[in-house]
Amino acid sequence: PTYVVQRGAVSKVLELRGRVIPLLQQDLFFGADGFVKEVKVRRGDSVQQGDILALLEEPENFAADIATAQLALAQAQNDLEVMKLDAPVKLAEAQLALVQATDALYKAKIKRDNLDQSRAQDELALKQAQVGLAAAQDAYDSAQREYANYSSVSYEDPNSTAALENLIVARTAYRQALNLVTWLTGHATDRDLAPADADLAVAQAKFDRATAEVTRLNAEGGTVERQLAERRILDAQAKLDKAQQAQGKIELRAPFTGHRAAWAVFDRGSI
């Protein structure tokens, strides 16, 4: 026979029987006992590192615990940010309160000091009151003399009645003028001093408190509040980590990229 020969690749196939063993192989276990809820991959499926392979039945409180911890963490973080923004405002408010307390204390001291002196701070007012008293005294004396002229006349006499009315009016005016001069030349009584002393004590206490608050805010600069807020964040993060760790015990994840080889279920929740 005649054969046609040409150039080309020559293939030689060698068939062998053997067993394939993966370079990386790892047995996986759940972190908790329970019933398998779902198997997400089949034998031979390709998986990426971190993929969920299977799940146990989830206790009802796991999801709630994680949600609660996440909410607490978010709230603590928000509180810290708000505290940082509020720090300058709180200092300004404290400084304003100190200014107001200083003014109130000054006024309370002036009011109390005035009570230790004669009421007649204005000499002109006292002089006018004394002139008024002298005029009222003269009018009262005149009314008394006029009424004396009708002492023997019947009270039904019109002139006697008019004189008596004038006398009453003059006596009232005299007593009012005398009371005014007496008050102006006198000093405050214990009854006058008690409310003023109480007002002064309250004003002093408010001033001391406002001073202490401004001093504290300037010295600390919000450090204490910030440390407390940061502590709450750490606590909330720790609770979230704990809840997530508990959640992770019912999840079986791929430790590396590869293929699922086989499933086998054992007593301790492994597959």
mmCIF file of C-alpha atoms in Angstrom:
data_model
loop_
_atom_site.group_PDB
_atom_site.id
_atom_site.type_symbol
_atom_site.label_atom_id
_atom_site.label_comp_id
_atom_site.label_asym_id
_atom_site.label_seq_id
_atom_site.Cartn_x
_atom_site.Cartn_y
_atom_site.Cartn_z
ATOM 1 C CA PRO A 1 0.000 0.000 0.000
ATOM 2 C CA THR A 2 0.951 3.606 -0.492
ATOM 3 C CA TYR A 3 0.879 6.065 2.507
ATOM 4 C CA VAL A 4 0.879 9.861 2.467
ATOM 5 C CA VAL A 5 3.336 11.291 4.981
ATOM 6 C CA GLN A 6 3.165 14.866 6.255
ATOM 7 C CA ARG A 7 4.614 16.858 9.093
ATOM 8 C CA GLY A 8 2.564 17.322 12.347
ATOM 9 C CA ALA A 9 2.371 16.766 16.073
ATOM 10 C CA VAL A 10 2.456 13.218 17.241
ATOM 11 C CA SER A 11 0.313 12.494 20.344
ATOM 12 C CA LYS A 12 0.790 9.591 22.654
ATOM 13 C CA VAL A 13 -1.855 9.087 25.355
ATOM 14 C CA LEU A 14 -1.046 7.136 28.489
ATOM 15 C CA GLU A 15 -4.007 6.049 30.627
ATOM 16 C CA LEU A 16 -3.300 5.361 34.289
ATOM 17 C CA ARG A 17 -5.467 4.593 37.297
ATOM 18 C CA GLY A 18 -4.861 6.540 40.540
ATOM 19 C CA ARG A 19 -6.293 8.572 43.422
ATOM 20 C CA VAL A 20 -6.364 12.400 43.536
ATOM 21 C CA ILE A 21 -5.566 13.932 46.932
ATOM 22 C CA PRO A 22 -5.987 17.724 47.501
ATOM 23 C CA LEU A 23 -2.978 19.754 48.552
ATOM 24 C CA LEU A 24 -5.064 21.408 51.289
ATOM 25 C CA GLN A 25 -7.698 19.521 53.208
ATOM 26 C CA GLN A 26 -9.379 20.499 56.467
ATOM 27 C CA ASP A 27 -12.101 19.035 58.617
ATOM 28 C CA LEU A 28 -14.644 21.642 59.705
ATOM 29 C CA PHE A 29 -16.729 21.744 62.850
ATOM 30 C CA PHE A 30 -19.591 23.873 64.121
ATOM 31 C CA GLY A 31 -18.874 25.761 67.318
ATOM 32 C CA ALA A 32 -22.087 24.560 68.950
ATOM 33 C CA ASP A 33 -24.339 21.543 69.063
ATOM 34 C CA GLY A 34 -27.605 21.588 67.159
ATOM 35 C CA PHE A 35 -29.607 20.485 64.172
ATOM 36 C CA VAL A 36 -28.411 21.255 60.645
ATOM 37 C CA LYS A 37 -30.763 23.777 59.120
ATOM 38 C CA GLU A 38 -29.273 24.196 55.631
ATOM 39 C CA VAL A 39 -26.374 22.900 53.523
ATOM 40 C CA LYS A 40 -25.511 25.527 50.927
ATOM 41 C CA VAL A 41 -22.982 23.621 48.730
ATOM 42 C CA ARG A 42 -22.790 20.152 47.230
ATOM 43 C CA ARG A 43 -19.831 17.867 46.789
ATOM 44 C CA GLY A 44 -17.424 19.219 44.241
ATOM 45 C CA ASP A 45 -18.795 22.778 44.348
ATOM 46 C CA SER A 46 -16.247 25.588 44.203
ATOM 47 C CA VAL A 47 -16.203 27.889 47.221
ATOM 48 C CA GLN A 48 -14.382 31.058 48.160
ATOM 49 C CA GLN A 49 -12.770 31.710 51.499
ATOM 50 C CA GLY A 50 -15.398 32.882 53.993
ATOM 51 C CA ASP A 51 -18.387 31.448 52.110
ATOM 52 C CA ILE A 52 -21.074 29.929 54.324
ATOM 53 C CA LEU A 53 -21.156 26.181 53.745
ATOM 54 C CA ALA A 54 -23.866 25.157 56.193
ATOM 55 C CA LEU A 55 -26.029 26.507 59.018
ATOM 56 C CA LEU A 56 -27.420 25.100 62.244
ATOM 57 C CA GLU A 57 -30.896 25.903 63.505
ATOM 58 C CA GLU A 58 -30.581 29.408 64.958
ATOM 59 C CA PRO A 59 -31.735 30.099 68.534
ATOM 60 C CA GLU A 60 -34.343 32.870 68.527
ATOM 61 C CA ASN A 61 -32.314 35.228 70.722
ATOM 62 C CA PHE A 62 -29.185 35.334 68.534
ATOM 63 C CA ALA A 63 -30.514 37.791 65.956
ATOM 64 C CA ALA A 64 -32.166 39.927 68.641
ATOM 65 C CA ASP A 65 -28.941 40.073 70.665
ATOM 66 C CA ILE A 66 -26.957 41.221 67.629
ATOM 67 C CA ALA A 67 -29.544 43.850 66.685
ATOM 68 C CA THR A 68 -29.638 45.172 70.258
ATOM 69 C CA ALA A 69 -25.844 45.315 70.454
ATOM 70 C CA GLN A 70 -25.591 47.111 67.104
ATOM 71 C CA LEU A 71 -28.171 49.664 68.202
ATOM 72 C CA ALA A 72 -26.347 50.265 71.505
ATOM 73 C CA LEU A 73 -23.044 50.723 69.668
ATOM 74 C CA ALA A 74 -24.553 53.183 67.196
ATOM 75 C CA GLN A 75 -26.135 55.142 70.050
ATOM 76 C CA ALA A 76 -22.855 55.287 71.997
ATOM 77 C CA GLN A 77 -20.977 56.491 68.909
ATOM 78 C CA ASN A 78 -23.623 59.141 68.267
ATOM 79 C CA ASP A 79 -23.474 60.284 71.903
ATOM 80 C CA LEU A 80 -19.712 60.776 71.591
ATOM 81 C CA GLU A 81 -20.073 62.894 68.458
ATOM 82 C CA VAL A 82 -22.832 64.983 70.041
ATOM 83 C CA MET A 83 -20.706 65.448 73.170
ATOM 84 C CA LYS A 84 -17.790 66.736 71.074
ATOM 85 C CA LEU A 85 -20.074 69.246 69.347
ATOM 86 C CA ASP A 86 -21.745 70.295 72.603
ATOM 87 C CA ALA A 87 -18.543 70.896 74.584
ATOM 88 C CA PRO A 88 -17.939 74.483 73.314
ATOM 89 C CA VAL A 89 -21.643 75.267 73.697
ATOM 90 C CA LYS A 90 -21.689 74.031 77.296
ATOM 91 C CA LEU A 91 -18.666 76.166 78.145
ATOM 92 C CA ALA A 92 -20.257 79.264 76.574
ATOM 93 C CA GLU A 93 -23.505 78.621 78.452
ATOM 94 C CA ALA A 94 -21.601 78.196 81.716
ATOM 95 C CA GLN A 95 -19.733 81.459 81.141
ATOM 96 C CA LEU A 96 -23.009 83.269 80.426
ATOM 97 C CA ALA A 97 -24.540 81.812 83.596
ATOM 98 C CA LEU A 98 -21.521 83.066 85.553
ATOM 99 C CA VAL A 99 -21.947 86.596 84.168
ATOM 100 C CA GLN A 100 -25.629 86.563 85.130
ATOM 101 C CA ALA A 101 -24.866 85.165 88.585
ATOM 102 C CA THR A 102 -22.194 87.832 89.128
ATOM 103 C CA ASP A 103 -24.670 90.595 88.257
ATOM 104 C CA ALA A 104 -27.373 89.114 90.512
ATOM 105 C CA LEU A 105 -24.910 88.814 93.404
ATOM 106 C CA TYR A 106 -23.797 92.430 92.990
ATOM 107 C CA LYS A 107 -27.391 93.665 93.077
ATOM 108 C CA ALA A 108 -28.217 91.523 96.121
ATOM 109 C CA LYS A 109 -25.205 92.918 98.003
ATOM 110 C CA ILE A 110 -26.141 96.515 97.153
ATOM 111 C CA LYS A 111 -29.704 95.925 98.317
ATOM 112 C CA ARG A 112 -28.515 94.364 101.588
ATOM 113 C CA ASP A 113 -25.927 97.082 102.257
ATOM 114 C CA ASN A 114 -28.531 99.794 101.764
ATOM 115 C CA LEU A 115 -30.625 98.283 104.545
ATOM 116 C CA ASP A 116 -27.779 98.847 107.014
ATOM 117 C CA GLN A 117 -27.957 102.590 106.408
ATOM 118 C CA SER A 118 -30.584 105.237 107.008
ATOM 119 C CA ARG A 119 -33.487 104.995 104.612
ATOM 120 C CA ALA A 120 -33.054 108.642 103.645
ATOM 121 C CA GLN A 121 -30.373 108.235 101.010
ATOM 122 C CA ASP A 122 -31.618 111.367 99.259
ATOM 123 C CA GLU A 123 -31.229 114.421 101.520
ATOM 124 C CA LEU A 124 -33.619 116.436 99.379
ATOM 125 C CA ALA A 125 -36.358 113.814 99.860
ATOM 126 C CA LEU A 126 -35.856 113.951 103.638
ATOM 127 C CA LYS A 127 -35.915 117.754 103.607
ATOM 128 C CA GLN A 128 -39.153 117.775 101.643
ATOM 129 C CA ALA A 129 -40.683 115.289 104.069
ATOM 130 C CA GLN A 130 -39.653 117.431 107.044
ATOM 131 C CA VAL A 131 -41.113 120.581 105.429
ATOM 132 C CA GLY A 132 -44.303 118.655 104.772
ATOM 133 C CA LEU A 133 -44.410 117.566 108.406
ATOM 134 C CA ALA A 134 -43.993 121.140 109.605
ATOM 135 C CA ALA A 135 -46.825 122.304 107.334
ATOM 136 C CA ALA A 136 -49.036 119.423 108.487
ATOM 137 C CA GLN A 137 -48.240 120.308 112.119
ATOM 138 C CA ASP A 138 -49.278 123.941 111.551
ATOM 139 C CA ALA A 139 -52.494 122.855 109.824
ATOM 140 C CA TYR A 140 -53.277 120.441 112.663
ATOM 141 C CA ASP A 141 -52.680 123.117 115.328
ATOM 142 C CA SER A 142 -54.870 125.588 113.423
ATOM 143 C CA ALA A 143 -57.658 123.014 113.069
ATOM 144 C CA GLN A 144 -57.483 122.298 116.812
ATOM 145 C CA ARG A 145 -57.808 125.999 117.695
ATOM 146 C CA GLU A 146 -60.710 126.448 115.296
ATOM 147 C CA TYR A 147 -62.530 123.434 116.692
ATOM 148 C CA ALA A 148 -61.968 124.739 120.249
ATOM 149 C CA ASN A 149 -63.956 127.840 119.361
ATOM 150 C CA TYR A 150 -67.021 125.622 118.893
ATOM 151 C CA SER A 151 -66.522 123.417 121.936
ATOM 152 C CA SER A 152 -69.548 124.900 123.671
ATOM 153 C CA VAL A 153 -71.724 124.866 120.562
ATOM 154 C CA SER A 154 -74.097 122.016 119.791
ATOM 155 C CA TYR A 155 -72.704 119.348 117.532
ATOM 156 C CA GLU A 156 -75.627 119.964 115.241
ATOM 157 C CA ASP A 157 -74.263 123.400 114.410
ATOM 158 C CA PRO A 158 -72.962 123.410 110.811
ATOM 159 C CA ASN A 159 -69.864 125.415 111.711
ATOM 160 C CA SER A 160 -69.016 123.002 114.522
ATOM 161 C CA THR A 161 -69.447 120.028 112.183
ATOM 162 C CA ALA A 162 -67.202 121.613 109.538
ATOM 163 C CA ALA A 163 -64.532 122.398 112.142
ATOM 164 C CA LEU A 164 -64.577 118.784 113.351
ATOM 165 C CA GLU A 165 -64.173 117.467 109.806
ATOM 166 C CA ASN A 166 -61.242 119.823 109.191
ATOM 167 C CA LEU A 167 -59.647 118.659 112.419
ATOM 168 C CA ILE A 168 -59.927 114.991 111.419
ATOM 169 C CA VAL A 169 -58.430 115.660 107.991
ATOM 170 C CA ALA A 170 -55.583 117.723 109.459
ATOM 171 C CA ARG A 171 -54.797 115.063 112.076
ATOM 172 C CA THR A 172 -54.672 112.331 109.417
ATOM 173 C CA ALA A 173 -52.344 114.405 107.218
ATOM 174 C CA TYR A 174 -50.114 115.147 110.213
ATOM 175 C CA ARG A 175 -49.804 111.484 111.159
ATOM 176 C CA GLN A 176 -48.960 110.496 107.576
ATOM 177 C CA ALA A 177 -46.264 113.183 107.369
ATOM 178 C CA LEU A 178 -44.865 112.144 110.747
ATOM 179 C CA ASN A 179 -44.753 108.464 109.704
ATOM 180 C CA LEU A 180 -42.901 109.367 106.516
ATOM 181 C CA VAL A 181 -40.231 111.376 108.338
ATOM 182 C CA THR A 182 -39.890 108.647 110.977
ATOM 183 C CA TRP A 183 -39.454 105.976 108.300
ATOM 184 C CA LEU A 184 -36.894 108.019 106.337
ATOM 185 C CA THR A 185 -34.762 108.696 109.385
ATOM 186 C CA GLY A 186 -35.008 105.128 110.692
ATOM 187 C CA HIS A 187 -33.259 101.857 109.819
ATOM 188 C CA ALA A 188 -34.437 98.513 108.468
ATOM 189 C CA THR A 189 -36.049 96.113 110.890
ATOM 190 C CA ASP A 190 -35.346 92.385 111.227
ATOM 191 C CA ARG A 191 -38.443 91.817 109.151
ATOM 192 C CA ASP A 192 -36.913 93.914 106.357
ATOM 193 C CA LEU A 193 -33.494 92.244 106.661
ATOM 194 C CA ALA A 194 -34.628 88.598 106.547
ATOM 195 C CA PRO A 195 -35.736 88.536 102.859
ATOM 196 C CA ALA A 196 -32.661 90.509 101.799
ATOM 197 C CA ASP A 197 -30.355 88.104 103.645
ATOM 198 C CA ALA A 198 -32.089 85.138 101.996
ATOM 199 C CA ASP A 199 -31.791 86.725 98.534
ATOM 200 C CA LEU A 200 -28.104 87.397 99.135
ATOM 201 C CA ALA A 201 -27.468 83.800 100.231
ATOM 202 C CA VAL A 202 -29.211 82.417 97.138
ATOM 203 C CA ALA A 203 -27.293 84.769 94.837
ATOM 204 C CA GLN A 204 -23.988 83.772 96.477
ATOM 205 C CA ALA A 205 -24.763 80.050 96.097
ATOM 206 C CA LYS A 206 -25.634 80.469 92.415
ATOM 207 C CA PHE A 207 -22.450 82.468 91.848
ATOM 208 C CA ASP A 208 -20.319 79.793 93.558
ATOM 209 C CA ARG A 209 -21.955 77.045 91.512
ATOM 210 C CA ALA A 210 -21.506 78.934 88.220
ATOM 211 C CA THR A 211 -17.857 79.650 89.056
ATOM 212 C CA ALA A 212 -17.183 75.997 89.874
ATOM 213 C CA GLU A 213 -18.819 74.855 86.615
ATOM 214 C CA VAL A 214 -16.748 77.216 84.456
ATOM 215 C CA THR A 215 -13.587 76.182 86.313
ATOM 216 C CA ARG A 216 -14.400 72.494 85.811
ATOM 217 C CA LEU A 217 -15.121 72.838 82.096
ATOM 218 C CA ASN A 218 -11.946 74.859 81.520
ATOM 219 C CA ALA A 219 -9.822 72.379 83.458
ATOM 220 C CA GLU A 220 -11.275 69.191 82.025
ATOM 221 C CA GLY A 221 -12.078 70.403 78.531
ATOM 222 C CA GLY A 222 -14.781 67.746 78.391
ATOM 223 C CA THR A 223 -12.204 65.017 79.074
ATOM 224 C CA VAL A 224 -14.259 63.181 81.685
ATOM 225 C CA GLU A 225 -17.421 63.174 79.564
ATOM 226 C CA ARG A 226 -15.435 62.050 76.517
ATOM 227 C CA GLN A 227 -13.795 59.215 78.454
ATOM 228 C CA LEU A 228 -17.171 58.041 79.701
ATOM 229 C CA ALA A 229 -18.585 58.149 76.168
ATOM 230 C CA GLU A 230 -15.597 56.228 74.818
ATOM 231 C CA ARG A 231 -16.007 53.663 77.612
ATOM 232 C CA ARG A 232 -19.627 53.152 76.588
ATOM 233 C CA ILE A 233 -18.511 52.583 72.997
ATOM 234 C CA LEU A 234 -15.995 49.939 74.096
ATOM 235 C CA ASP A 235 -18.626 48.199 76.208
ATOM 236 C CA ALA A 236 -21.127 48.233 73.349
ATOM 237 C CA GLN A 237 -18.505 46.906 70.918
ATOM 238 C CA ALA A 238 -17.627 44.098 73.334
ATOM 239 C CA LYS A 239 -21.280 43.077 73.596
ATOM 240 C CA LEU A 240 -21.616 43.138 69.811
ATOM 241 C CA ASP A 241 -18.485 41.010 69.398
ATOM 242 C CA LYS A 242 -19.830 38.515 71.898
ATOM 243 C CA ALA A 243 -23.190 38.336 70.121
ATOM 244 C CA GLN A 244 -21.503 37.898 66.730
ATOM 245 C CA GLN A 245 -19.241 35.174 68.116
ATOM 246 C CA ALA A 246 -22.308 33.334 69.341
ATOM 247 C CA GLN A 247 -23.848 33.765 65.887
ATOM 248 C CA GLY A 248 -20.663 32.455 64.262
ATOM 249 C CA LYS A 249 -20.861 29.186 66.157
ATOM 250 C CA ILE A 250 -23.897 28.128 64.131
ATOM 251 C CA GLU A 251 -22.253 28.984 60.798
ATOM 252 C CA LEU A 252 -19.769 26.785 58.973
ATOM 253 C CA ARG A 253 -17.561 28.832 56.626
ATOM 254 C CA ALA A 254 -14.925 27.893 54.080
ATOM 255 C CA PRO A 255 -11.440 28.420 55.608
ATOM 256 C CA PHE A 256 -9.886 28.857 52.164
ATOM 257 C CA THR A 257 -10.782 28.841 48.471
ATOM 258 C CA GLY A 258 -11.300 25.358 47.041
ATOM 259 C CA HIS A 259 -13.884 22.624 46.474
ATOM 260 C CA ARG A 260 -16.136 20.788 48.851
ATOM 261 C CA ALA A 261 -14.971 17.212 49.144
ATOM 262 C CA ALA A 262 -17.534 15.393 51.313
ATOM 263 C CA TRP A 263 -20.035 15.774 54.166
ATOM 264 C CA ALA A 264 -20.140 13.666 57.282
ATOM 265 C CA VAL A 265 -22.277 14.520 60.306
ATOM 266 C CA PHE A 266 -20.985 13.690 63.776
ATOM 267 C CA ASP A 267 -22.347 14.093 67.296
ATOM 268 C CA ARG A 268 -20.719 17.449 68.017
ATOM 269 C CA GLY A 269 -22.335 19.230 65.112
ATOM 270 C CA SER A 270 -19.538 18.819 62.600
ATOM 271 C CA ILE A 271 -20.189 18.051 58.957
#
